Structure formats: structure tokens, C-alpha cells
PDB file of C-alpha atoms in Angstrom:
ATOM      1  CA  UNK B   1     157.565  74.305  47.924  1.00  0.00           C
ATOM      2  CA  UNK B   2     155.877  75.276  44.603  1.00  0.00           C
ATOM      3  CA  UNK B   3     152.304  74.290  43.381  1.00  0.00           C
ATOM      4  CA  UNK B   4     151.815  72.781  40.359  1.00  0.00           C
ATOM      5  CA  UNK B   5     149.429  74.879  37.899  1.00  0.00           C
ATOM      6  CA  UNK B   6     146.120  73.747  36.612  1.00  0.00           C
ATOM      7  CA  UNK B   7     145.710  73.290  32.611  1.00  0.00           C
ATOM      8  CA  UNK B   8     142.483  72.673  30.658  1.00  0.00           C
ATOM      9  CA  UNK B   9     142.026  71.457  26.990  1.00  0.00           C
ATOM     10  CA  UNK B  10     139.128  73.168  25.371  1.00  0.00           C
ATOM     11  CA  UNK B  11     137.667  72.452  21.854  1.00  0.00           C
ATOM     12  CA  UNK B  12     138.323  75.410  19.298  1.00  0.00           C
ATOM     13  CA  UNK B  13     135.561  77.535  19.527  1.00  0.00           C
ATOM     14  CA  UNK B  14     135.365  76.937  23.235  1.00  0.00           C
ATOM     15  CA  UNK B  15     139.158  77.863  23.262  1.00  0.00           C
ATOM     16  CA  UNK B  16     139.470  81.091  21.578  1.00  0.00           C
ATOM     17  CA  UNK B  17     136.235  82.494  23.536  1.00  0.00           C
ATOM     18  CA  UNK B  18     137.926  81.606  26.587  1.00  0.00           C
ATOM     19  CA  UNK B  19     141.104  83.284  25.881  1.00  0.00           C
ATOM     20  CA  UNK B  20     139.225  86.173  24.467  1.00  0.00           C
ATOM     21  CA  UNK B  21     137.599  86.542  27.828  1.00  0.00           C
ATOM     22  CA  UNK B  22     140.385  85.903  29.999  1.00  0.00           C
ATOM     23  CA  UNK B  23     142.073  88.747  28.206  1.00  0.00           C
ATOM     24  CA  UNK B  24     139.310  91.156  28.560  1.00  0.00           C
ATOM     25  CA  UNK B  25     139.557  90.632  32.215  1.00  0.00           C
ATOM     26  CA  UNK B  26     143.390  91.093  32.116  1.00  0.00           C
ATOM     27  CA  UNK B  27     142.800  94.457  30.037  1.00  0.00           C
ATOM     28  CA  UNK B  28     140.025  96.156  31.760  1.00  0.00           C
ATOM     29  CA  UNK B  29     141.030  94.766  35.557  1.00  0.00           C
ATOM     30  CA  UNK B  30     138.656  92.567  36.418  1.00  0.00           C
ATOM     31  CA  UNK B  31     140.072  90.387  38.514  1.00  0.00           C
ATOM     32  CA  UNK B  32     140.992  93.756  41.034  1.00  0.00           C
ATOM     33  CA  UNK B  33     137.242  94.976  40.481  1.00  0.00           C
ATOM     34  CA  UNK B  34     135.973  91.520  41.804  1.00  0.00           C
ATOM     35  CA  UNK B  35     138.060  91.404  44.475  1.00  0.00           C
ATOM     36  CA  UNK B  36     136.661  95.186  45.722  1.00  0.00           C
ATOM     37  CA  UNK B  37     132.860  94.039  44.920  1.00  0.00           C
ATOM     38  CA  UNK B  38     131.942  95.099  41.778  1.00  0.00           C
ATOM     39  CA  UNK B  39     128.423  94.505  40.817  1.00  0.00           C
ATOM     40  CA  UNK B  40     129.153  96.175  37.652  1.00  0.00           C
ATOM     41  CA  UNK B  41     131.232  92.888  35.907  1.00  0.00           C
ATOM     42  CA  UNK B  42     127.923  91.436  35.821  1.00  0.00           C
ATOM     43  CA  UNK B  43     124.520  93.327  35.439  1.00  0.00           C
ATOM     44  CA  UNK B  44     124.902  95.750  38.353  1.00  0.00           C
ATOM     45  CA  UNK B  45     121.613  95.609  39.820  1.00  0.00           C
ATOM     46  CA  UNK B  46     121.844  92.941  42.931  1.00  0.00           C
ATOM     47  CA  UNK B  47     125.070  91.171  42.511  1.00  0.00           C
ATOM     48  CA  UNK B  48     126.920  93.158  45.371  1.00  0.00           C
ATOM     49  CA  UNK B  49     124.759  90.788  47.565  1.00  0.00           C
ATOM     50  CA  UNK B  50     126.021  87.635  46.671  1.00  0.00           C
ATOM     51  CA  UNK B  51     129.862  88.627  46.460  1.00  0.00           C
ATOM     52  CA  UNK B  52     129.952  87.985  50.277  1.00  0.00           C
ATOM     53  CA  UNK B  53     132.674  84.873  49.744  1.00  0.00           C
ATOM     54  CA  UNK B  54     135.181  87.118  48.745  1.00  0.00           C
ATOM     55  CA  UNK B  55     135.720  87.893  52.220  1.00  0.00           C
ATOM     56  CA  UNK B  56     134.326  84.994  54.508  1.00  0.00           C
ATOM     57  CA  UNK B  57     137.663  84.255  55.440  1.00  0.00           C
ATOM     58  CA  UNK B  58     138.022  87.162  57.285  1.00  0.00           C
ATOM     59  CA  UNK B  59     134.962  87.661  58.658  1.00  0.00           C
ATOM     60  CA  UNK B  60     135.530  84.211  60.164  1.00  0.00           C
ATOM     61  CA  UNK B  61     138.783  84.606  61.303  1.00  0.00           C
ATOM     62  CA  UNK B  62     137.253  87.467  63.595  1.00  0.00           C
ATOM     63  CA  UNK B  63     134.913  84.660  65.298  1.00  0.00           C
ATOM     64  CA  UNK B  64     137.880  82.801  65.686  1.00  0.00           C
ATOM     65  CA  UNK B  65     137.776  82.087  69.283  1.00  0.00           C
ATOM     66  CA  UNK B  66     134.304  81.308  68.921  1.00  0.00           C
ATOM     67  CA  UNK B  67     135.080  78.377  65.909  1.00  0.00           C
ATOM     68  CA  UNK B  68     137.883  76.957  68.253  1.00  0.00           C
ATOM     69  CA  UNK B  69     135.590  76.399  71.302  1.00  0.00           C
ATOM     70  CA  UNK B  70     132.855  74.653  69.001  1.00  0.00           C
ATOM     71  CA  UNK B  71     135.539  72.643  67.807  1.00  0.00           C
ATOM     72  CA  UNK B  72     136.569  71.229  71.311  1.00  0.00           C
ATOM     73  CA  UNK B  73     133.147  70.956  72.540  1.00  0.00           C
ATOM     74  CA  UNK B  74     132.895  68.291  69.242  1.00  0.00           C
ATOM     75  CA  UNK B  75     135.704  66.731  70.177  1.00  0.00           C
ATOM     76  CA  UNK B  76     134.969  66.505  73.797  1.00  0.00           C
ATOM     77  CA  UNK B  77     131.472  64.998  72.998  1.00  0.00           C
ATOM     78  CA  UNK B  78     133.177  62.564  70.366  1.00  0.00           C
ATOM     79  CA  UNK B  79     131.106  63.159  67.415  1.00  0.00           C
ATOM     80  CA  UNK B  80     131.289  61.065  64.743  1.00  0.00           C
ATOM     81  CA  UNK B  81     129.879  62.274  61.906  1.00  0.00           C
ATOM     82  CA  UNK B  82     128.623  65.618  60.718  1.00  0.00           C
ATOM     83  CA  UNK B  83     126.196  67.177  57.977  1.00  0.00           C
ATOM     84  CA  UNK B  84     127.182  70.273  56.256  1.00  0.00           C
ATOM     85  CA  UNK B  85     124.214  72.337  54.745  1.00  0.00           C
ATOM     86  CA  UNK B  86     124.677  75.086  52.615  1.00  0.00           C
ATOM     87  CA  UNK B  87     122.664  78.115  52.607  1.00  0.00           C
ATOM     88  CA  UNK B  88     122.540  80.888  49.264  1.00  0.00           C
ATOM     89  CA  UNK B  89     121.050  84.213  49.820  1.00  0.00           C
ATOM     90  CA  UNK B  90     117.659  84.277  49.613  1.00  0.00           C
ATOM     91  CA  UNK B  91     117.565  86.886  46.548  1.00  0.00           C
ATOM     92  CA  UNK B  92     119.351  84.074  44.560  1.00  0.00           C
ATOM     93  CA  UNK B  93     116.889  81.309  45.136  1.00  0.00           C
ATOM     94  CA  UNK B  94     114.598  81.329  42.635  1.00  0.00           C
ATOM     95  CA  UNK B  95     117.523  82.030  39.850  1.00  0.00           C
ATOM     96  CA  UNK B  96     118.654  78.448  41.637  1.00  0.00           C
ATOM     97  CA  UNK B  97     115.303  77.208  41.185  1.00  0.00           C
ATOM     98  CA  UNK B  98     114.451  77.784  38.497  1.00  0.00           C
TER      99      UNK B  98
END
């Protein structure tokens, strides 16, 4: 099975500085250097805290056991609904805020 890929239309302007950035990030290895947490794509002073969702999936696949019991204690109590809050780190509220 293959997945079909995305495209986006983008005025002009909007165009070429898109292009122009994705192929910075193709030149200078961006997309590697976000994936090992580096603060320095950005400003380098306190992004290292918020990159934690680049690895959430494994840091909840090593609770697994514990997700899977929650989940049948849900469905043995026959919930109906559920609310999902989200939470940001608390260095990042007041840019959120703002």
C-alpha cells in the first residue's frame, strides 16, 4: 500500500521563500538536527525544552502496560465520552499568552 503525498499551492512570494527554506534545511541537515534536539535551529537558549514530542512515542510505548490497563478499566466502566486537555510546558506559556 502506498500513501498519497500532500501538495500545497502558495502565492509567489510565499512560494519561493518556502522553497528557499526547505532547501536550506536539505543543505545544512536540519531535518537530522531536529530529530537529535537541536536548540540551535531556532535561538538556542530554551528550545531543547519543548522538543519533548519528538520522542513521546517512545517514552509511551515504555508505559505501555500501564496505557493498556487504563484502557480496559474504561471499557469495563463503559465510558462514554471523554475530554482531552492539553498541557504546554510551563516556560512556553506566556509566549502562548501573549
Amino acid at each position: 500500500m502506498s500513501l498519497s503525498r500532500q501538495t500545497y499551492k502558495l502565492p509567489g512570494p510565499l512560494a519561493g521563500a518556502v522553497a528557499s527554506s526547505l532547501e536550506e534545511w536539505k543543505k545544512n541537515n536540519k531535518v537530522a538536527r531536529l530529530w537529535q534536539k537541536d536548540a540551535s535551529l531556532w535561538s538556542g537558549t530554551d528550545e531543547s525544552n519543548w522538543l519533548g514530542w519528538l520522542t513521546i512515542t517512545e517514552e509511551q510505548l515504555a508505559h505501555i502496560d500501564a496505557l493498556k490497563r487504563i484502557a480496559e478499566d474504561v471499557k469495563k466502566a463503559r465510558f462514554k465520552h471523554a475530554l482531552l486537555l492539553g498541557m504546554v510546558a510551563p516556560a512556553s506559556v506566556p509566549k502562548f499568552c501573549a
